[in-house]
mmCIF file of C-alpha atoms in Angstrom:
data_model
loop_
_atom_site.group_PDB
_atom_site.id
_atom_site.type_symbol
_atom_site.label_atom_id
_atom_site.label_comp_id
_atom_site.label_asym_id
_atom_site.label_seq_id
_atom_site.Cartn_x
_atom_site.Cartn_y
_atom_site.Cartn_z
ATOM 1 C CA MET H 1 67.015 74.815 104.088
ATOM 2 C CA THR H 2 67.622 78.177 105.753
ATOM 3 C CA ILE H 3 70.908 78.194 107.709
ATOM 4 C CA ILE H 4 71.009 81.923 108.504
ATOM 5 C CA HIS H 5 68.165 84.105 109.712
ATOM 6 C CA SER H 6 65.557 84.232 106.981
ATOM 7 C CA PRO H 7 64.903 87.942 106.438
ATOM 8 C CA HIS H 8 61.765 89.729 105.433
ATOM 9 C CA LEU H 9 62.496 91.036 101.951
ATOM 10 C CA ASP H 10 60.285 92.973 99.590
ATOM 11 C CA THR H 11 58.393 90.855 97.078
ATOM 12 C CA PRO H 12 60.571 90.240 94.000
ATOM 13 C CA GLU H 13 59.438 92.140 90.905
ATOM 14 C CA LYS H 14 60.514 89.211 88.732
ATOM 15 C CA THR H 15 60.649 85.611 89.917
ATOM 16 C CA ALA H 16 61.493 83.533 86.821
ATOM 17 C CA LEU H 17 65.186 84.117 86.182
ATOM 18 C CA THR H 18 67.973 82.691 84.022
ATOM 19 C CA LEU H 19 71.506 83.060 85.357
ATOM 20 C CA GLY H 20 74.706 82.220 83.507
ATOM 21 C CA PHE H 21 77.776 80.368 84.719
ATOM 22 C CA LEU H 22 80.970 78.759 83.457
ATOM 23 C CA PRO H 23 82.009 75.237 84.549
ATOM 24 C CA LEU H 24 84.455 76.287 87.250
ATOM 25 C CA MET H 25 84.553 75.432 90.943
ATOM 26 C CA ASP H 26 83.499 78.949 91.838
ATOM 27 C CA CYS H 27 80.140 78.550 90.102
ATOM 28 C CA ALA H 28 79.274 76.595 93.267
ATOM 29 C CA PRO H 29 77.298 79.359 95.047
ATOM 30 C CA LEU H 30 74.869 79.609 92.114
ATOM 31 C CA VAL H 31 74.559 75.835 91.799
ATOM 32 C CA ILE H 32 74.083 75.286 95.533
ATOM 33 C CA ALA H 33 71.604 78.166 95.810
ATOM 34 C CA LYS H 34 69.493 76.378 93.201
ATOM 35 C CA GLU H 35 69.949 72.747 94.242
ATOM 36 C CA LYS H 36 69.635 73.316 98.004
ATOM 37 C CA GLY H 37 66.594 75.534 97.660
ATOM 38 C CA PHE H 38 68.016 78.909 98.704
ATOM 39 C CA PHE H 39 66.725 80.596 95.554
ATOM 40 C CA SER H 40 63.309 79.046 96.086
ATOM 41 C CA GLU H 41 63.190 80.212 99.708
ATOM 42 C CA ALA H 42 63.848 83.729 98.456
ATOM 43 C CA GLY H 43 60.830 83.445 96.157
ATOM 44 C CA LEU H 44 62.811 82.893 92.965
ATOM 45 C CA ASP H 45 62.478 80.303 90.203
ATOM 46 C CA VAL H 46 66.016 80.187 88.808
ATOM 47 C CA GLN H 47 67.315 78.335 85.785
ATOM 48 C CA LEU H 48 71.083 78.068 85.348
ATOM 49 C CA SER H 49 72.584 78.318 81.880
ATOM 50 C CA ARG H 50 76.015 76.783 81.322
ATOM 51 C CA GLU H 51 77.972 79.009 78.941
ATOM 52 C CA GLY H 52 81.130 78.390 76.939
ATOM 53 C CA SER H 53 83.154 81.576 77.446
ATOM 54 C CA TRP H 54 83.292 84.786 79.432
ATOM 55 C CA ALA H 55 82.589 86.811 76.305
ATOM 56 C CA SER H 56 79.378 84.826 75.813
ATOM 57 C CA ILE H 57 78.278 85.483 79.386
ATOM 58 C CA ARG H 58 79.091 89.179 79.061
ATOM 59 C CA ASP H 59 77.178 89.575 75.809
ATOM 60 C CA LYS H 60 74.107 87.651 76.972
ATOM 61 C CA VAL H 61 73.830 89.727 80.151
ATOM 62 C CA LEU H 62 74.282 92.970 78.210
ATOM 63 C CA LEU H 63 71.620 91.898 75.704
ATOM 64 C CA GLY H 64 69.184 90.794 78.406
ATOM 65 C CA LEU H 65 69.302 87.124 77.421
ATOM 66 C CA LEU H 66 70.536 86.388 80.942
ATOM 67 C CA ASP H 67 69.242 88.181 84.023
ATOM 68 C CA GLY H 68 72.648 88.006 85.689
ATOM 69 C CA ALA H 69 75.690 85.773 85.867
ATOM 70 C CA GLN H 70 78.854 84.589 87.489
ATOM 71 C CA MET H 71 81.494 86.891 86.006
ATOM 72 C CA LEU H 72 85.139 87.744 86.160
ATOM 73 C CA ALA H 73 85.475 90.725 88.474
ATOM 74 C CA GLY H 74 86.904 92.810 85.656
ATOM 75 C CA ILE H 75 83.938 92.358 83.294
ATOM 76 C CA PRO H 76 81.421 94.728 84.939
ATOM 77 C CA LEU H 77 84.175 97.319 85.345
ATOM 78 C CA ALA H 78 85.305 96.995 81.717
ATOM 79 C CA SER H 79 81.753 97.001 80.349
ATOM 80 C CA THR H 80 80.881 100.120 82.325
ATOM 81 C CA LEU H 81 83.974 101.789 80.850
ATOM 82 C CA GLY H 82 83.243 100.526 77.336
ATOM 83 C CA LEU H 83 86.368 98.354 77.230
ATOM 84 C CA GLY H 84 86.147 95.244 75.057
ATOM 85 C CA SER H 85 82.396 95.598 74.535
ATOM 86 C CA PRO H 86 79.735 98.246 73.942
ATOM 87 C CA GLN H 87 79.456 100.572 76.938
ATOM 88 C CA VAL H 88 76.764 99.305 79.314
ATOM 89 C CA ASN H 89 76.664 100.161 83.012
ATOM 90 C CA MET H 90 76.909 97.078 85.217
ATOM 91 C CA ILE H 91 76.957 96.568 88.964
ATOM 92 C CA THR H 92 77.961 93.866 91.399
ATOM 93 C CA ALA H 93 76.838 93.504 95.001
ATOM 94 C CA PHE H 94 78.329 90.054 95.603
ATOM 95 C CA SER H 95 81.835 88.631 95.324
ATOM 96 C CA ILE H 96 82.033 84.921 94.503
ATOM 97 C CA GLY H 97 84.692 83.932 97.006
ATOM 98 C CA LEU H 98 88.471 84.198 97.050
ATOM 99 C CA ASN H 99 91.378 82.276 95.488
ATOM 100 C CA GLY H 100 91.207 79.139 93.341
ATOM 101 C CA ASN H 101 93.480 80.088 90.409
ATOM 102 C CA ALA H 102 96.910 78.777 89.424
ATOM 103 C CA ILE H 103 99.542 79.035 86.701
ATOM 104 C CA THR H 104 100.105 75.713 84.934
ATOM 105 C CA LEU H 105 102.945 74.935 82.515
ATOM 106 C CA SER H 106 103.100 72.081 80.010
ATOM 107 C CA ASN H 107 105.289 69.072 80.671
ATOM 108 C CA GLU H 108 107.345 69.939 77.588
ATOM 109 C CA LEU H 109 108.069 73.441 78.857
ATOM 110 C CA LEU H 110 108.828 72.183 82.357
ATOM 111 C CA ALA H 111 111.246 69.631 80.886
ATOM 112 C CA GLU H 112 112.949 72.387 78.896
ATOM 113 C CA ILE H 113 113.284 74.488 82.031
ATOM 114 C CA ASP H 114 114.690 71.514 83.908
ATOM 115 C CA GLU H 115 117.192 70.674 81.154
ATOM 116 C CA SER H 116 118.446 74.238 81.058
ATOM 117 C CA GLY H 117 119.009 74.143 84.801
ATOM 118 C CA HIS H 118 116.570 76.915 85.487
ATOM 119 C CA GLN H 119 113.684 75.802 87.682
ATOM 120 C CA PRO H 120 111.210 78.521 88.724
ATOM 121 C CA ASN H 121 110.246 78.384 92.379
ATOM 122 C CA ASP H 122 106.989 79.237 94.062
ATOM 123 C CA THR H 123 107.740 82.930 94.628
ATOM 124 C CA SER H 124 109.724 84.066 91.591
ATOM 125 C CA ALA H 125 109.682 83.776 87.807
ATOM 126 C CA ALA H 126 113.427 84.508 87.628
ATOM 127 C CA GLY H 127 114.205 81.031 86.284
ATOM 128 C CA PHE H 128 111.445 81.462 83.717
ATOM 129 C CA LYS H 129 113.106 84.692 82.576
ATOM 130 C CA LYS H 130 116.431 82.892 82.047
ATOM 131 C CA LEU H 131 114.708 80.395 79.782
ATOM 132 C CA ILE H 132 113.077 83.223 77.831
ATOM 133 C CA ASN H 133 116.490 84.848 77.361
ATOM 134 C CA LEU H 134 117.983 81.518 76.248
ATOM 135 C CA ARG H 135 115.221 81.016 73.686
ATOM 136 C CA ARG H 136 115.706 84.535 72.362
ATOM 137 C CA ALA H 137 119.469 84.054 72.068
ATOM 138 C CA THR H 138 119.028 80.849 70.073
ATOM 139 C CA GLY H 139 116.365 82.289 67.781
ATOM 140 C CA ARG H 140 113.536 80.159 69.084
ATOM 141 C CA GLU H 141 109.897 81.242 69.134
ATOM 142 C CA LYS H 142 108.359 82.920 72.139
ATOM 143 C CA ILE H 143 106.603 80.970 74.867
ATOM 144 C CA THR H 144 102.807 81.261 74.556
ATOM 145 C CA LEU H 145 100.715 81.594 77.702
ATOM 146 C CA ALA H 146 96.939 81.809 77.912
ATOM 147 C CA THR H 147 94.561 83.581 80.253
ATOM 148 C CA VAL H 148 90.786 83.437 80.238
ATOM 149 C CA TYR H 149 89.945 87.056 79.389
ATOM 150 C CA PRO H 150 91.841 90.347 78.961
ATOM 151 C CA TYR H 151 90.118 91.968 81.970
ATOM 152 C CA SER H 152 90.579 89.152 84.472
ATOM 153 C CA ALA H 153 92.389 88.407 87.710
ATOM 154 C CA HIS H 154 94.136 85.616 85.788
ATOM 155 C CA ASN H 155 95.641 88.070 83.308
ATOM 156 C CA TYR H 156 96.728 90.500 86.009
ATOM 157 C CA LEU H 157 98.134 87.846 88.374
ATOM 158 C CA LEU H 158 100.117 86.296 85.519
ATOM 159 C CA ARG H 159 101.447 89.707 84.445
ATOM 160 C CA PHE H 160 102.255 90.589 88.057
ATOM 161 C CA TRP H 161 104.246 87.387 88.523
ATOM 162 C CA LEU H 162 106.109 87.713 85.227
ATOM 163 C CA SER H 163 106.896 91.416 85.485
ATOM 164 C CA ASP H 164 108.291 91.078 89.005
ATOM 165 C CA ALA H 165 111.073 88.976 87.479
ATOM 166 C CA GLY H 166 111.753 91.545 84.775
ATOM 167 C CA ILE H 167 109.695 89.795 82.089
ATOM 168 C CA ASP H 168 107.712 92.086 79.780
ATOM 169 C CA PRO H 169 104.380 90.252 79.317
ATOM 170 C CA ASP H 170 103.630 92.182 76.132
ATOM 171 C CA ASN H 171 106.957 91.549 74.412
ATOM 172 C CA ASP H 172 108.904 88.683 76.015
ATOM 173 C CA VAL H 173 106.071 86.136 75.784
ATOM 174 C CA THR H 174 102.949 85.764 73.677
ATOM 175 C CA LEU H 175 99.719 86.125 75.617
ATOM 176 C CA THR H 176 96.456 84.786 74.238
ATOM 177 C CA VAL H 177 92.902 84.176 75.462
ATOM 178 C CA VAL H 178 91.354 80.699 75.769
ATOM 179 C CA PRO H 179 88.022 79.887 77.516
ATOM 180 C CA PRO H 180 88.552 77.889 80.732
ATOM 181 C CA PRO H 181 86.964 74.599 79.515
ATOM 182 C CA GLN H 182 89.292 74.608 76.497
ATOM 183 C CA MET H 183 92.563 75.303 78.330
ATOM 184 C CA ALA H 184 93.780 71.753 78.890
ATOM 185 C CA VAL H 185 92.920 70.445 75.419
ATOM 186 C CA THR H 186 94.484 73.524 73.800
ATOM 187 C CA MET H 187 97.710 72.891 75.695
ATOM 188 C CA LYS H 188 97.584 69.186 74.821
ATOM 189 C CA LYS H 189 97.465 70.133 71.133
ATOM 190 C CA GLY H 190 100.595 72.220 71.607
ATOM 191 C CA HIS H 191 98.964 75.570 70.820
ATOM 192 C CA ILE H 192 99.930 77.047 74.203
ATOM 193 C CA ASP H 193 102.762 76.317 76.642
ATOM 194 C CA GLY H 194 100.928 77.205 79.813
ATOM 195 C CA TYR H 195 98.005 79.078 81.278
ATOM 196 C CA CYS H 196 96.470 80.801 84.263
ATOM 197 C CA VAL H 197 92.974 79.530 85.029
ATOM 198 C CA GLY H 198 90.656 78.576 87.868
ATOM 199 C CA GLU H 199 90.007 75.075 89.117
ATOM 200 C CA PRO H 200 89.316 72.389 88.148
ATOM 201 C CA TRP H 201 91.263 73.079 84.927
ATOM 202 C CA ASN H 202 94.720 73.051 86.548
ATOM 203 C CA SER H 203 93.977 69.707 88.184
ATOM 204 C CA VAL H 204 92.605 68.427 84.859
ATOM 205 C CA ALA H 205 95.983 69.148 83.207
ATOM 206 C CA GLN H 206 97.687 67.091 85.907
ATOM 207 C CA GLU H 207 95.257 64.223 85.508
ATOM 208 C CA MET H 208 95.709 64.288 81.709
ATOM 209 C CA ASN H 209 99.478 64.197 82.381
ATOM 210 C CA ILE H 210 100.088 67.213 80.137
ATOM 211 C CA GLY H 211 101.205 69.806 82.691
ATOM 212 C CA ASN H 212 101.547 70.881 86.308
ATOM 213 C CA PRO H 213 100.728 73.983 88.332
ATOM 214 C CA ILE H 214 103.853 75.887 89.365
ATOM 215 C CA ILE H 215 102.299 78.614 91.518
ATOM 216 C CA SER H 216 98.791 79.282 92.806
ATOM 217 C CA GLY H 217 96.937 82.553 92.762
ATOM 218 C CA TYR H 218 96.918 82.378 96.558
ATOM 219 C CA GLN H 219 100.720 82.305 96.563
ATOM 220 C CA ILE H 220 100.825 85.383 94.338
ATOM 221 C CA TRP H 221 98.233 87.261 96.411
ATOM 222 C CA ASN H 222 96.817 85.681 99.562
ATOM 223 C CA ASN H 223 93.017 85.645 99.373
ATOM 224 C CA CYS H 224 92.818 87.397 96.037
ATOM 225 C CA PRO H 225 89.407 88.258 94.517
ATOM 226 C CA ASP H 226 88.391 86.718 91.214
ATOM 227 C CA LYS H 227 84.677 86.413 90.351
ATOM 228 C CA VAL H 228 81.503 88.340 91.114
ATOM 229 C CA PHE H 229 77.796 88.011 90.500
ATOM 230 C CA ALA H 230 76.791 90.896 88.238
ATOM 231 C CA VAL H 231 73.764 92.423 86.531
ATOM 232 C CA THR H 232 73.283 95.491 84.369
ATOM 233 C CA GLU H 233 72.474 98.717 86.178
ATOM 234 C CA ASN H 234 69.198 98.979 84.256
ATOM 235 C CA TRP H 235 68.220 95.461 85.334
ATOM 236 C CA HIS H 236 68.918 96.330 88.980
ATOM 237 C CA ASN H 237 66.928 99.550 88.749
ATOM 238 C CA ALA H 238 63.952 97.631 87.344
ATOM 239 C CA HIS H 239 64.243 94.738 89.829
ATOM 240 C CA PRO H 240 65.831 95.962 93.097
ATOM 241 C CA ALA H 241 63.868 93.525 95.295
ATOM 242 C CA THR H 242 64.698 90.619 92.981
ATOM 243 C CA HIS H 243 68.365 91.587 93.164
ATOM 244 C CA GLN H 244 68.248 91.610 96.964
ATOM 245 C CA ALA H 245 66.604 88.180 96.958
ATOM 246 C CA LEU H 246 69.399 86.867 94.737
ATOM 247 C CA ILE H 247 72.085 88.267 97.050
ATOM 248 C CA CYS H 248 70.322 86.752 100.070
ATOM 249 C CA ALA H 249 70.244 83.292 98.464
ATOM 250 C CA LEU H 250 73.884 83.537 97.360
ATOM 251 C CA ILE H 251 75.010 84.535 100.863
ATOM 252 C CA GLN H 252 73.144 81.506 102.230
ATOM 253 C CA ALA H 253 74.769 79.219 99.656
ATOM 254 C CA SER H 254 78.270 80.585 100.302
ATOM 255 C CA HIS H 255 77.874 80.085 104.047
ATOM 256 C CA TRP H 256 76.704 76.509 103.420
ATOM 257 C CA LEU H 257 79.673 75.827 101.126
ATOM 258 C CA ASP H 258 82.202 76.893 103.750
ATOM 259 C CA MET H 259 80.906 74.298 106.217
ATOM 260 C CA PRO H 260 83.379 71.366 106.005
ATOM 261 C CA GLN H 261 80.623 68.804 106.589
ATOM 262 C CA ASN H 262 78.987 69.901 103.318
ATOM 263 C CA SER H 263 82.000 69.436 101.030
ATOM 264 C CA ASP H 264 81.194 65.907 99.875
ATOM 265 C CA GLU H 265 77.575 66.749 99.135
ATOM 266 C CA ALA H 266 78.611 69.906 97.270
ATOM 267 C CA LEU H 267 80.993 67.920 95.073
ATOM 268 C CA GLN H 268 78.323 65.354 94.293
ATOM 269 C CA ILE H 269 75.982 68.142 93.207
ATOM 270 C CA LEU H 270 78.665 69.808 91.079
ATOM 271 C CA LEU H 271 79.409 66.444 89.456
ATOM 272 C CA GLY H 272 76.055 66.668 87.717
ATOM 273 C CA LYS H 273 76.285 66.713 83.923
ATOM 274 C CA ALA H 274 74.720 70.164 83.778
ATOM 275 C CA TYR H 275 77.485 71.625 85.945
ATOM 276 C CA LEU H 276 81.087 70.354 86.206
ATOM 277 C CA GLY H 277 80.500 66.644 85.617
ATOM 278 C CA PRO H 278 82.704 66.207 82.505
ATOM 279 C CA ALA H 279 85.669 67.854 84.217
ATOM 280 C CA LEU H 280 85.328 66.625 87.804
ATOM 281 C CA SER H 281 84.704 63.040 86.674
ATOM 282 C CA MET H 282 88.299 63.016 85.372
ATOM 283 C CA LEU H 283 89.715 63.724 88.829
ATOM 284 C CA PRO H 284 90.166 60.841 91.286
ATOM 285 C CA GLN H 285 89.812 63.146 94.313
ATOM 286 C CA PRO H 286 88.360 66.551 93.391
ATOM 287 C CA GLN H 287 88.586 69.132 96.151
ATOM 288 C CA LEU H 288 86.077 71.933 96.670
ATOM 289 C CA THR H 289 88.720 74.037 98.425
ATOM 290 C CA GLN H 290 91.531 73.395 95.924
ATOM 291 C CA GLY H 291 93.742 76.472 95.698
ATOM 292 C CA ASN H 292 92.726 77.766 99.152
ATOM 293 C CA ARG H 293 89.256 78.671 97.907
ATOM 294 C CA VAL H 294 86.893 80.240 100.422
ATOM 295 C CA PHE H 295 83.311 81.262 99.753
ATOM 296 C CA HIS H 296 82.058 83.050 102.876
ATOM 297 C CA ARG H 297 84.571 83.393 105.692
ATOM 298 C CA TYR H 298 87.026 86.304 105.635
ATOM 299 C CA ALA H 299 84.146 88.406 104.237
ATOM 300 C CA ALA H 300 84.795 86.561 100.978
ATOM 301 C CA SER H 301 81.436 87.466 99.459
ATOM 302 C CA TYR H 302 81.705 91.174 100.284
ATOM 303 C CA PRO H 303 82.189 93.417 97.210
ATOM 304 C CA TRP H 304 85.161 95.506 98.343
ATOM 305 C CA ARG H 305 85.557 98.694 96.355
ATOM 306 C CA SER H 306 89.299 98.464 97.054
ATOM 307 C CA HIS H 307 89.316 95.240 95.003
ATOM 308 C CA ALA H 308 87.667 97.158 92.173
ATOM 309 C CA LEU H 309 90.353 99.839 92.481
ATOM 310 C CA TRP H 310 93.106 97.208 92.248
ATOM 311 C CA PHE H 311 91.609 95.837 89.032
ATOM 312 C CA LEU H 312 91.236 99.347 87.595
ATOM 313 C CA GLU H 313 94.823 100.201 88.478
ATOM 314 C CA GLN H 314 95.955 97.041 86.682
ATOM 315 C CA MET H 315 93.970 98.082 83.606
ATOM 316 C CA GLN H 316 95.832 101.384 83.575
ATOM 317 C CA GLN H 317 99.223 99.821 84.263
ATOM 318 C CA TRP H 318 98.913 97.496 81.271
ATOM 319 C CA GLY H 319 97.592 100.097 78.851
ATOM 320 C CA GLN H 320 93.995 98.900 78.729
ATOM 321 C CA LEU H 321 92.582 102.043 80.332
ATOM 322 C CA GLN H 322 93.728 105.575 79.649
ATOM 323 C CA GLN H 323 95.100 107.783 82.391
ATOM 324 C CA GLY H 324 92.796 110.462 83.728
ATOM 325 C CA VAL H 325 89.811 108.187 84.341
ATOM 326 C CA ASP H 326 88.364 108.697 87.823
ATOM 327 C CA LEU H 327 89.029 105.248 89.266
ATOM 328 C CA THR H 328 87.269 105.878 92.552
ATOM 329 C CA LYS H 329 84.128 107.120 90.801
ATOM 330 C CA THR H 330 84.115 104.016 88.586
ATOM 331 C CA ALA H 331 84.693 101.657 91.521
ATOM 332 C CA CYS H 332 81.844 103.265 93.477
ATOM 333 C CA LYS H 333 79.512 103.099 90.481
ATOM 334 C CA VAL H 334 80.107 99.392 89.754
ATOM 335 C CA TYR H 335 80.827 97.836 93.165
ATOM 336 C CA ARG H 336 77.840 98.190 95.511
ATOM 337 C CA PRO H 337 78.665 97.081 99.071
ATOM 338 C CA ASP H 338 75.705 99.217 100.179
ATOM 339 C CA ILE H 339 73.332 96.693 98.586
ATOM 340 C CA TYR H 340 75.188 93.801 100.224
ATOM 341 C CA ARG H 341 75.068 95.514 103.632
ATOM 342 C CA ASP H 342 71.349 96.184 103.316
ATOM 343 C CA VAL H 343 70.676 92.494 102.670
ATOM 344 C CA ALA H 344 73.131 91.310 105.340
ATOM 345 C CA LYS H 345 71.515 93.611 107.902
ATOM 346 C CA LYS H 346 68.110 92.102 107.167
ATOM 347 C CA MET H 347 69.669 88.630 107.472
ATOM 348 C CA LYS H 348 71.171 89.640 110.830
ATOM 349 C CA ILE H 349 74.653 88.490 109.854
ATOM 350 C CA LEU H 350 78.005 90.052 110.701
ATOM 351 C CA HIS H 351 79.488 92.100 107.873
ATOM 352 C CA PRO H 352 82.015 94.873 107.206
ATOM 353 C CA THR H 353 80.854 98.471 107.439
ATOM 354 C CA ILE H 354 83.563 100.053 105.272
ATOM 355 C CA ASP H 355 84.049 99.961 101.501
ATOM 356 C CA CYS H 356 87.836 99.740 101.186
ATOM 357 C CA LYS H 357 90.783 98.099 102.885
ATOM 358 C CA PRO H 358 94.539 98.097 102.192
ATOM 359 C CA GLU H 359 96.177 94.924 100.873
ATOM 360 C CA GLY H 360 99.555 93.339 101.575
ATOM 361 C CA TYR H 361 99.880 94.107 105.282
ATOM 362 C CA HIS H 362 98.684 90.920 107.008
ATOM 363 C CA ASP H 363 100.511 87.575 107.032
ATOM 364 C CA SER H 364 97.831 85.825 109.075
ATOM 365 C CA GLU H 365 94.242 86.247 110.182
ATOM 366 C CA TRP H 366 93.347 89.698 111.483
ATOM 367 C CA ILE H 367 90.313 91.434 112.926
ATOM 368 C CA LEU H 368 88.144 94.085 111.288
ATOM 369 C CA GLN H 369 85.387 95.796 113.225
ATOM 370 C CA GLY H 370 82.027 94.917 111.700
ATOM 371 C CA ASN H 371 78.436 96.008 112.205
ATOM 372 C CA ALA H 372 77.952 93.892 115.328
ATOM 373 C CA GLY H 373 81.357 92.642 116.353
ATOM 374 C CA ALA H 374 84.677 91.441 115.010
ATOM 375 C CA VAL H 375 84.959 90.176 111.441
ATOM 376 C CA THR H 376 87.830 87.723 111.018
ATOM 377 C CA MET H 377 89.787 88.503 107.858
ATOM 378 C CA GLY H 378 92.415 86.411 106.070
ATOM 379 C CA SER H 379 96.031 87.114 105.192
ATOM 380 C CA ASP H 380 96.448 89.448 102.224
ATOM 381 C CA LEU H 381 100.177 89.353 101.387
ATOM 382 C CA PHE H 382 101.545 89.769 97.872
ATOM 383 C CA PHE H 383 104.310 87.318 96.960
ATOM 384 C CA ASN H 384 106.894 90.070 96.444
ATOM 385 C CA GLY H 385 106.158 92.038 99.590
ATOM 386 C CA THR H 386 104.466 94.987 97.893
ATOM 387 C CA THR H 387 101.357 96.671 99.294
ATOM 388 C CA PHE H 388 98.273 98.287 97.817
ATOM 389 C CA ASP H 389 96.727 101.424 99.281
ATOM 390 C CA PRO H 390 93.304 102.140 97.759
ATOM 391 C CA ASN H 391 93.663 105.801 98.743
ATOM 392 C CA SER H 392 96.489 106.142 96.219
ATOM 393 C CA CYS H 393 93.974 105.572 93.408
ATOM 394 C CA ARG H 394 91.802 108.571 94.208
#
């Protein structure tokens, strides 16, 4: 099933592996790597374990119950820093695509916004702030919004969107954590008023007629990072060839997923009961690329250290990480583009040669010089016109 040059890799130290995932659209590279034989071609016998929450995935990887897993990009950074879990060094050499998140509000909250005459648009939460002020003035309880994990792109994108309109996420609303598969049912029960989550759980809310997305993660930050494939540093040190084989198979799978002619087959595979079947079966027309998701193009699978620096800066901004921590040192320790480049070179595929790039400067596709030619990159604008310079984090 090879679709890119099949490289000569060192013999894996360990071949029987168990990898964790959550039932989200961006688990697709792991699923496709297994079902289309990319893991097998790399000499690996992989079993996929569907997990119920990000905390479960984190703990099982840290304890060695899973060899590696699909993870929120913030988890390996937080674990390495000892935030939210015992301190265990983790690394990632593969980013699981870009985009795919959205902020969804309940029908009841949307109706309240509409009745008050304040309708938030796709670039500002100013109308949302007016409703918050109205509720406060009339003595009503705070709006409750959920994200999937404290150290997640979802949490930071939601906070970014709210705070730009002058909303204090820690005081003007109540923020809580709900695992992705439980988001829609939790909102249906009235326990939360909205959430930020990855697909298909925004579309599920629409299909259940309990809420609607009001802004996508792509609209907040064009081609924003979200998930990674991660392992512990000790696991990598014990199995470097196995890790390279995994990255090779995941690159193959991501390239396959970005081919439009493969979308229908990919959805049929993901519809399997072991993967996303219960959720996708609710949707009349599920879309693999919902929310502008990309898996391979725009160097989507490349583990940019500048992305790590953005997440670390968010942790500091919101009081999760103390000042004085060397952010660049942490980003370089956890994010390993050197491993990705080594595998990509053996696969003879075009890839970036730098570790960092600025964000917020491109409103359309742009060109980055790669190892053997031009790498086409995607737009990277933030919704409010701000920019991010990774050099400012040093």
